[in-house]
Coordinates of C-alpha atoms in Angstrom, one line a residue:
X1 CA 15.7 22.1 -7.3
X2 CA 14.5 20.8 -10.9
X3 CA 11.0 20.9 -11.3
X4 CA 9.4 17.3 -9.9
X5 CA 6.6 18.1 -12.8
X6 CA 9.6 17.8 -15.9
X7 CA 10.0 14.7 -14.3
X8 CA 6.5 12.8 -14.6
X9 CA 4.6 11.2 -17.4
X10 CA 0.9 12.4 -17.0
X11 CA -1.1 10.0 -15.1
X12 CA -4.7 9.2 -15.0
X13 CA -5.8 11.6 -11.8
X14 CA -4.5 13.5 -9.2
X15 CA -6.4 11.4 -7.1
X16 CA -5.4 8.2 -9.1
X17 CA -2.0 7.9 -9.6
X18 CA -1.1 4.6 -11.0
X19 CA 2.8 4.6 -12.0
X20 CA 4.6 7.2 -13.5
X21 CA 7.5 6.2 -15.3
X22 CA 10.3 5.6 -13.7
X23 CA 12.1 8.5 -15.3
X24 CA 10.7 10.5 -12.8
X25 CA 13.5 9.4 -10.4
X26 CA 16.3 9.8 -12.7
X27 CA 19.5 11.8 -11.6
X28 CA 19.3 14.6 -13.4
X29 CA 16.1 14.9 -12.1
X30 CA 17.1 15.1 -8.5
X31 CA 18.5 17.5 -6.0
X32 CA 22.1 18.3 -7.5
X33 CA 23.0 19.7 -4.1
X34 CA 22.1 16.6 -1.9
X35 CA 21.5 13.9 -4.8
X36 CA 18.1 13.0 -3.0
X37 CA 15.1 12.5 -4.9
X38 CA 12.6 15.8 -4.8
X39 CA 9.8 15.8 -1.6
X40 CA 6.2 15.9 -1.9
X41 CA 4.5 19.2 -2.6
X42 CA 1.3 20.3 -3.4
X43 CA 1.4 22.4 -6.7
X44 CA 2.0 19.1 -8.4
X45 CA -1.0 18.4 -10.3
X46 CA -0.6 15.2 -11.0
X47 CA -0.1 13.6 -7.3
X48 CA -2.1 13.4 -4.1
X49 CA -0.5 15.8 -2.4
X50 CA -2.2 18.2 -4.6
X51 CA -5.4 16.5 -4.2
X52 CA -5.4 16.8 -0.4
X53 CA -4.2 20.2 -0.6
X54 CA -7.4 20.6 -2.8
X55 CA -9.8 18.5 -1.8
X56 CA -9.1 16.4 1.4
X57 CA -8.1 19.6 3.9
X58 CA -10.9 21.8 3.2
X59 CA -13.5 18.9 3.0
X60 CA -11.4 18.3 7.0
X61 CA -12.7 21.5 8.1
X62 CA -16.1 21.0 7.5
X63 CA -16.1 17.9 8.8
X64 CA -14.8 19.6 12.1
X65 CA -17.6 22.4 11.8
X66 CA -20.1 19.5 11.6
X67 CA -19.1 17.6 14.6
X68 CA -18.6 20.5 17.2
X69 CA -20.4 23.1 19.0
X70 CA -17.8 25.5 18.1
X71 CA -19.7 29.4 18.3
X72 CA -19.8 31.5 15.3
X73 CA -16.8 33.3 15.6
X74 CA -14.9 30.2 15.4
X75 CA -16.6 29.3 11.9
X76 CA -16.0 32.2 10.7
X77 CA -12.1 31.7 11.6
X78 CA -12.3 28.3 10.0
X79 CA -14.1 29.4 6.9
X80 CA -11.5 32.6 6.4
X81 CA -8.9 29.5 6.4
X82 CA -9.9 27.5 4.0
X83 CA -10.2 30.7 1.9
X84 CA -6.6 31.0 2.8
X85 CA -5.5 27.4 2.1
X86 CA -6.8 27.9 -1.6
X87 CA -5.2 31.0 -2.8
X88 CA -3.2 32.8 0.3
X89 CA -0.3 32.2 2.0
X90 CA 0.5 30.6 5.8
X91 CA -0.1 33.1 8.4
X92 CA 1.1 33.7 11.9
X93 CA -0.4 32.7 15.1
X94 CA -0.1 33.1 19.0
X95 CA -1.2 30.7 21.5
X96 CA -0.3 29.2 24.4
X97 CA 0.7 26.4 22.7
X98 CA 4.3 24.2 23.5
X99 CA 4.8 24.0 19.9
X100 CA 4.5 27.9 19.0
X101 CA 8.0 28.6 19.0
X102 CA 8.7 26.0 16.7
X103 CA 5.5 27.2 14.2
X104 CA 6.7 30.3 14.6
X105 CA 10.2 29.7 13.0
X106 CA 8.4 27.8 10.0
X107 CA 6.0 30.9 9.4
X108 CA 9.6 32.9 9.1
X109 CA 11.0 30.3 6.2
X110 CA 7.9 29.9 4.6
X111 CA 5.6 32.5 5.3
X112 CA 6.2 33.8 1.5
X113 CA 5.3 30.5 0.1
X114 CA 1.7 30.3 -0.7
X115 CA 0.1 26.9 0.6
X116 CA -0.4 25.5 -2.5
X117 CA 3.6 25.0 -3.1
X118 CA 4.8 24.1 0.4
X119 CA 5.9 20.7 0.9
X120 CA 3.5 18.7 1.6
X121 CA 4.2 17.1 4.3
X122 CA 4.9 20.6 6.3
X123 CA 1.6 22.0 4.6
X124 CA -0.6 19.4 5.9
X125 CA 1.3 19.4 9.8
X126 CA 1.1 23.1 9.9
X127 CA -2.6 22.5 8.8
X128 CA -4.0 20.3 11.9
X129 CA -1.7 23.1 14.0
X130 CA -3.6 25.7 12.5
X131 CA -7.0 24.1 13.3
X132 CA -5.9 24.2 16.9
X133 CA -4.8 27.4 17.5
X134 CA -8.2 28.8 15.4
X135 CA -10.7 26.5 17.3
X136 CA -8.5 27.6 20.5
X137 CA -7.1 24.8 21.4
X138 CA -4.4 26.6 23.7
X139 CA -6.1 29.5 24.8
X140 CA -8.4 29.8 27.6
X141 CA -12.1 28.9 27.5
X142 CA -15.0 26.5 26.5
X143 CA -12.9 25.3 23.9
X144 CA -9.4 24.8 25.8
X145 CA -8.2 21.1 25.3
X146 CA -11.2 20.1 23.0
X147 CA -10.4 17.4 20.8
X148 CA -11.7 18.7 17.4
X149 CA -11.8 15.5 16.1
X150 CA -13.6 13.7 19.3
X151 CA -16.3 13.0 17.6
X152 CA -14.6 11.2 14.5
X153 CA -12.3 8.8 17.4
X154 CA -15.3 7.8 19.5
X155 CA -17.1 6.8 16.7
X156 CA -13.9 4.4 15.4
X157 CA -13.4 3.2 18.8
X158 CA -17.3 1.7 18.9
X159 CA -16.7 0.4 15.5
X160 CA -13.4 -0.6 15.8
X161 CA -15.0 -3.1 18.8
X162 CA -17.2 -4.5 16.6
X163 CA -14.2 -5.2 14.2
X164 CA -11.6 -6.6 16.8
X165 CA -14.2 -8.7 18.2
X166 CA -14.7 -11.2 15.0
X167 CA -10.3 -10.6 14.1
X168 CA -9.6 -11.9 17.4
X169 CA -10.8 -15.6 17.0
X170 CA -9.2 -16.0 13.3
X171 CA -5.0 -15.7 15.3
X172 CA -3.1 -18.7 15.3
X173 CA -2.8 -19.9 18.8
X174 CA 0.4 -20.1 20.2
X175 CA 3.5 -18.4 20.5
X176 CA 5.3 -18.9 17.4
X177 CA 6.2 -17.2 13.6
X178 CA 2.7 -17.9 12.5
X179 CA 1.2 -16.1 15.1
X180 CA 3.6 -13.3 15.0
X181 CA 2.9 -13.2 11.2
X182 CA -0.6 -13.3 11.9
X183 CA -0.7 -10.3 14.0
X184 CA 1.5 -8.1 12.0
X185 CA -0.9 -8.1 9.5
X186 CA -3.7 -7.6 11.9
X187 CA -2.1 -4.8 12.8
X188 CA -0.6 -3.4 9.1
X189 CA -4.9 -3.8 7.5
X190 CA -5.7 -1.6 11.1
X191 CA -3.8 1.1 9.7
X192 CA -6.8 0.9 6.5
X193 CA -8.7 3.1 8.9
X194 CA -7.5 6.1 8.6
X195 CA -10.0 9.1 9.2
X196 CA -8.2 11.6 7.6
X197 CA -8.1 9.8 4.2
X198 CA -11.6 8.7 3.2
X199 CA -11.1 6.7 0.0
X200 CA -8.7 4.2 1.8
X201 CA -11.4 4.7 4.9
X202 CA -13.7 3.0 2.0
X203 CA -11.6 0.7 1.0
X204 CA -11.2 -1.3 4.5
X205 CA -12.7 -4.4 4.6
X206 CA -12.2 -8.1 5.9
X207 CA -8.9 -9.0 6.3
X208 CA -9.9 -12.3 4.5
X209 CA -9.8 -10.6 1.2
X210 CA -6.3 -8.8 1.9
X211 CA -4.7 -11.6 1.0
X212 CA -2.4 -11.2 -2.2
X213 CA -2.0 -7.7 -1.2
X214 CA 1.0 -7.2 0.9
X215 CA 3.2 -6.1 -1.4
X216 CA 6.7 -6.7 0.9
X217 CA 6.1 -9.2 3.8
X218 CA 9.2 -9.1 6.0
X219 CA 7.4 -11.2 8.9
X220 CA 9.6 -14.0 8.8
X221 CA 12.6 -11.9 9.0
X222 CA 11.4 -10.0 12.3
X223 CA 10.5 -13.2 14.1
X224 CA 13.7 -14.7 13.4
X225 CA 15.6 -10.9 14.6
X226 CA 13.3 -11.5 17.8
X227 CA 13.9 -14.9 18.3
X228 CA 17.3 -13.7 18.6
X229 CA 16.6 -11.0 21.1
X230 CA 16.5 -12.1 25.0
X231 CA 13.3 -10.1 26.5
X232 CA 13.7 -7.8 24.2
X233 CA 12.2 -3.8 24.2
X234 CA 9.9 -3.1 21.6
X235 CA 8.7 0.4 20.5
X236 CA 5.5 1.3 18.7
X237 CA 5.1 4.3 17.0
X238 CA 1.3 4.2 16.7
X239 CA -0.6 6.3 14.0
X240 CA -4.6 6.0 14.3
X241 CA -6.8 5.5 17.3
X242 CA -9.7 3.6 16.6
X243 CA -9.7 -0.1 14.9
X244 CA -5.9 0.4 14.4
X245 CA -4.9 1.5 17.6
X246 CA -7.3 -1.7 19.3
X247 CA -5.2 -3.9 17.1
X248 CA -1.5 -2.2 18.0
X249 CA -3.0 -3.1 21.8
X250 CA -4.3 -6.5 21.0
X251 CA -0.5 -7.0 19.2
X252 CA 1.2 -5.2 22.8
X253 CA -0.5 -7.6 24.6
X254 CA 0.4 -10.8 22.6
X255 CA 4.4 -9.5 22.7
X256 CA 3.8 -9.3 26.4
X257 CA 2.2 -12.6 27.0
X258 CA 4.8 -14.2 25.4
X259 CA 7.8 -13.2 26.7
X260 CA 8.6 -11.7 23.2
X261 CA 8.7 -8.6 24.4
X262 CA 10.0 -7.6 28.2
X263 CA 8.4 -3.8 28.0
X264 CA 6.8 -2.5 25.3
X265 CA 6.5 1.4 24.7
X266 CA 3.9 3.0 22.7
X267 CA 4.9 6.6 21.3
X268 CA 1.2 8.9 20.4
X269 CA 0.4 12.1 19.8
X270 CA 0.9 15.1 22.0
X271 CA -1.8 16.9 20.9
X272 CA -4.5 16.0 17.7
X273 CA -3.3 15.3 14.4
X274 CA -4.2 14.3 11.2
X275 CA -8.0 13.9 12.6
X276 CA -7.4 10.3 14.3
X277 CA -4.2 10.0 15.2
X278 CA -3.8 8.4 18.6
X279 CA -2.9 10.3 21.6
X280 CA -2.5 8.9 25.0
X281 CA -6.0 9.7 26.2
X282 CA -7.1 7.4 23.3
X283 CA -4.6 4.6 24.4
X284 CA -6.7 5.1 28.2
X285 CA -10.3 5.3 26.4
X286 CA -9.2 2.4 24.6
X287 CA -8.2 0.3 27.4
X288 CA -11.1 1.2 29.5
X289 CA -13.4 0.1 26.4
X290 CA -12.2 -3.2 26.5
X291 CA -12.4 -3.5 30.1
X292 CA -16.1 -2.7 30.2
X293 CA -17.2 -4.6 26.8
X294 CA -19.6 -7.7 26.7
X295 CA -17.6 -9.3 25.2
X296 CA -15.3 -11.7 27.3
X297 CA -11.9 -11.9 24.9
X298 CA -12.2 -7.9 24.7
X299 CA -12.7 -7.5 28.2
X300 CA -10.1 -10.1 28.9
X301 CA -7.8 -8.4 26.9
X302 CA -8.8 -4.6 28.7
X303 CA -7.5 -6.4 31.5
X304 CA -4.4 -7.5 30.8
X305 CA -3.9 -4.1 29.1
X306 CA -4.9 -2.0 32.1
X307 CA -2.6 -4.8 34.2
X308 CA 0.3 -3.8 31.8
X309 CA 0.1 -0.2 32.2
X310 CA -0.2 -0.1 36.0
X311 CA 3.0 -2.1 36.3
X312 CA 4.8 0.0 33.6
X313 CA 5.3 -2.9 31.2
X314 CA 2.9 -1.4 28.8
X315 CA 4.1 2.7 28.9
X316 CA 2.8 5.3 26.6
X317 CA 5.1 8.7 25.5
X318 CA 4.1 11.6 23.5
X319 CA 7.3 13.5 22.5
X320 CA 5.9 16.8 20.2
X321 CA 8.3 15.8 17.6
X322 CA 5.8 13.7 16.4
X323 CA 3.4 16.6 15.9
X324 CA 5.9 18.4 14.0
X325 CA 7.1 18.6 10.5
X326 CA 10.2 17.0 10.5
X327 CA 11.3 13.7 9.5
X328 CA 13.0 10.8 10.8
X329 CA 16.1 12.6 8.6
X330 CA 15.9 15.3 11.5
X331 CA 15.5 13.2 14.7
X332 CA 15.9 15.4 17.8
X333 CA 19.2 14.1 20.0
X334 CA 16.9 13.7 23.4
X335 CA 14.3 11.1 21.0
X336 CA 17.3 9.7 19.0
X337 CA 18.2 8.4 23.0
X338 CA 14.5 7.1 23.8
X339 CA 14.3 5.0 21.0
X340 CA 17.8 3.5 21.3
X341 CA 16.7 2.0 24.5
X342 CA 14.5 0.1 22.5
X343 CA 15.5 -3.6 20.6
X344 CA 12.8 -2.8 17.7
X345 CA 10.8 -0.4 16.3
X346 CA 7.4 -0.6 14.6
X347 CA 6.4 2.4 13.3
X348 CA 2.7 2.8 11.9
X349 CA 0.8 4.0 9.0
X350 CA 1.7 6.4 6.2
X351 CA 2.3 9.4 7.7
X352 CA 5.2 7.7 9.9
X353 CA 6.5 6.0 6.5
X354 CA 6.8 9.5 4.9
X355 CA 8.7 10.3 8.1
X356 CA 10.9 7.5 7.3
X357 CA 11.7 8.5 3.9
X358 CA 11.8 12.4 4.1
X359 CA 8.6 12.6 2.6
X360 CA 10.7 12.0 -1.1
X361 CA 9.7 10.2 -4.3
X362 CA 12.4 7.8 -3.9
X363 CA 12.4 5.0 -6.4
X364 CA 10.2 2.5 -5.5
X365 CA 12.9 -0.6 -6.2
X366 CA 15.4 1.5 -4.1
X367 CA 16.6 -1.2 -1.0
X368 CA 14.0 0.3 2.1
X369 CA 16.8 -0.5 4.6
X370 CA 19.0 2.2 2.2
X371 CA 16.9 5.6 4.0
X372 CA 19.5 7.4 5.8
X373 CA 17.4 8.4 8.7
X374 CA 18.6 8.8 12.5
X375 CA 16.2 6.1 13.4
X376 CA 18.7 4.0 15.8
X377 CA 17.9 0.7 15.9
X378 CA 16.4 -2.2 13.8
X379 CA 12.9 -1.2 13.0
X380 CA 9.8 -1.9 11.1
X381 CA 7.0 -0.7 9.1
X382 CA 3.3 -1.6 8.9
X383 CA 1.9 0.4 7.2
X384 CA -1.3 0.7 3.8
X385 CA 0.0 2.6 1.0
X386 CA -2.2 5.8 1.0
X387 CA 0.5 8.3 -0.6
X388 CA 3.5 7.8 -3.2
X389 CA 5.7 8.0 -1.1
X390 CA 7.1 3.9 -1.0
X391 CA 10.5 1.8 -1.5
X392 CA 11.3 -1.4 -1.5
X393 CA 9.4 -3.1 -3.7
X394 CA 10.5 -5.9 -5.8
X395 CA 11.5 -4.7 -9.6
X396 CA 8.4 -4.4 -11.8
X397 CA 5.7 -4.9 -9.1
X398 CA 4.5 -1.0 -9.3
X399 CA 3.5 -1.6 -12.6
X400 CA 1.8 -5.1 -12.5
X401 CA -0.1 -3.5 -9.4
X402 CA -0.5 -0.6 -11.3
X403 CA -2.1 -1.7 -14.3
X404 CA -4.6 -4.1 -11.8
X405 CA -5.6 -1.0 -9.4
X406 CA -4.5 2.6 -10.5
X407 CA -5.4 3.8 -6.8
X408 CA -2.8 1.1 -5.6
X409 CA -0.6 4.1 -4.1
X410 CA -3.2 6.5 -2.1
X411 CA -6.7 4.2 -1.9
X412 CA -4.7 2.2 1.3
X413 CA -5.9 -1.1 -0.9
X414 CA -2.7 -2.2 -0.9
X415 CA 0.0 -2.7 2.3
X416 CA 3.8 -3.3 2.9
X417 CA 5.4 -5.1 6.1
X418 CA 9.3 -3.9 5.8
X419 CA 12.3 -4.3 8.0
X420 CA 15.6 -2.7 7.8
X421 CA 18.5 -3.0 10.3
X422 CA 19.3 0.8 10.6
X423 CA 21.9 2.3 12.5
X424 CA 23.7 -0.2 14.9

């Protein structure tokens, strides 16, 4: 594969990468073998793959030192990694872990590839893996089924109250496209916070100043494919817990009260990931915060949630694909199946976008409906722009956003609300 570096102008920062030209996607430029577009990786200087790689990760593991009780030896583990992670190359581990066949088979393709030059996408992935197996996640002990990221999620769940609590009055009441409209965006700003990425962390703020900043806003095309639907089955492949995950709940519950929706699944996180990423636990923490809270819409809400859930209209899954490094290219037959029982799909947040698109610097004019995933049905995504990995932008809108805000791609400023058909 060519060199993605021939392929790029210089841009202002690794951490600020406005536009590079659009040269950087031409054919000769791409995979001659598959015609894709190259992936993220992180010896690119000029992207922000190489700025988590050098920055973001490490600065992770001392956040999880701070915020646990973990004994010495387990600091020691941690610090030995991040030495790793900046000049060494992915090492082997053992656990009791369901995923350690699977790691296992990576460490035998890329164990010769120093971190620094994986893809990015399997370098950060087999980086939260690694912080389980050395803080012990799977082995027995004090340790065994800690969360190392507790800490971070409690503390976005008592915010995220606070947030959801003054969103809440500000919907359009009803059942109609406005109100569906409404709450896709709710939901698409929730994704703004994002613990793992602390510049797009900084940059949430009141949704009354998003306005302006959804770059693609299919809204009007999902209400009318769910108008369509009779009761239909909606799927939501959630990415944070915390603020984001409140409003995914808050937009389950208003699919449910209206008849939009007949069941509703929500897929999480078998195991932590990417420092917030919801896993069911959170969904139950969630629900039980809302139950309990002052607050009479939030506890009105908890109910209806907790209602939901105990007559199986509300269910939560956790297939470890999710926790893996593969893409929405690479679909599993078994999960191919589960969400094909669904009527949409709404899947969350950056790190399921890059899932969607193979984790490749597609162009970003290229159609969003044209990735050749195994996704199976119509679906959807909500999702802040915290990488440069996005599609479906109208011609010449990377570069008027660029030259306003060159963070526009990784700062989570700015959001996207995109619907494709799929497979039928």
């Amino acid at each position: 594969m060519p060199d993605i570096n021939e392929a790029k102008e210089p841009c202002q920062s690794s951490k600020h990468l406005g536009i590079c030209r659009r040269n950087r996607y031409n054919a000769m430029f791409m995979d001659t073998k598959e015609h894709l577009p190259p992936q993220a990786r992180g010896n690119d200087p000029a992207s922000f793959a190489a700025y988590t790689m050098q920055e973001r990760l490490p600065s992770i593991l001392e956040q999880v030192l701070r915020d646990n009780p973990y004994p010495q030896s387990v600091h020691a583990h941690l610090q030995a990694f991040r030495d790793e992670l900046a000049e060494g190359f992915p090492q082997p581990f053992l656990d009791a872990g369901p995923d350690t066949p699977y790691w296992h088979a990576q460490w035998g393709r890329w164990g010769v590839v120093a971190w620094q030059e994986l893809p990015w996408f399997l370098a950060e992935t087999w980086f939260y893996r690694r912080i389980l197996y050395e803080t012990g996640y799977y082995t027995a002990g004090p340790s065994q089924y800690h969360d190392p990221f507790f800490v971070v999620k409690q503390r976005a769940l008592q915010e995220g109250l606070i947030q959801l609590a003054d969103i809440l009055p500000t919907v359009p009441s009803g059942f109609n496209e406005a109100a569906l409209r409404a709450w896709l965006r709710i939901s698409l700003w929730g994704n703004q916070a994002d613990f793992s990425n602390q510049a797009a962390l900084a940059s949430a703020t009141s949704q009354k100043g998003s306005e302006g900043r959804v770059l693609v806003d299919d809204g009007t095309a999902i209400w009318g494919y769910l108008e369509a639907q009779s009761e239909p089955k909606i799927d939501i492949i959630c990415d944070n817990a915390g603020y984001e995950l409140l409003n995914d709940l808050a937009l389950a519950d208003w699919l449910l009260q209206a008849g939009t929706a007949r069941r509703l699944r929500l897929h999480l996180k078998a195991q932590p990931y990417y420092v917030s990423d919801a896993m069911p636990k959170d969904v139950l923490a969630s629900v039980a915060a809302l139950r309990t809270s002052a607050v009479s819409e939030l506890a009105s809400l908890g109910a209806r949630l907790d209602t939901a859930l105990h007559e199986e209209r509300l269910e939560l899954r956790n297939h470890l694909f999710w926790t893996t490094a593969e893409t929405a290219f690479h679909l599993p037959d078994e999960l191919v199946k589960t969400l094909a029982q669904a009527d949409l799909l709404l899947f969350k947040g950056d790190v399921n976008y890059r899932r969607l698109a193979d984790d490749r610097y597609w162009p970003h004019e290229m159609p969003f409906a044209a990735l050749a995933n195994r996704v199976p049905r119509p679906y959807a995504a909500l999702r802040a722009i915290k990488s440069e990995i996005v599609c479906g932008l109208a011609l010449g809108v990377d570069e008027r956003v660029a030259a306003q805000d060159p963070g526009w791609l990784t700062e989570g400023r700015w959001g996207v609300i995109q619907f494709s058909q799929g497979e039928q």
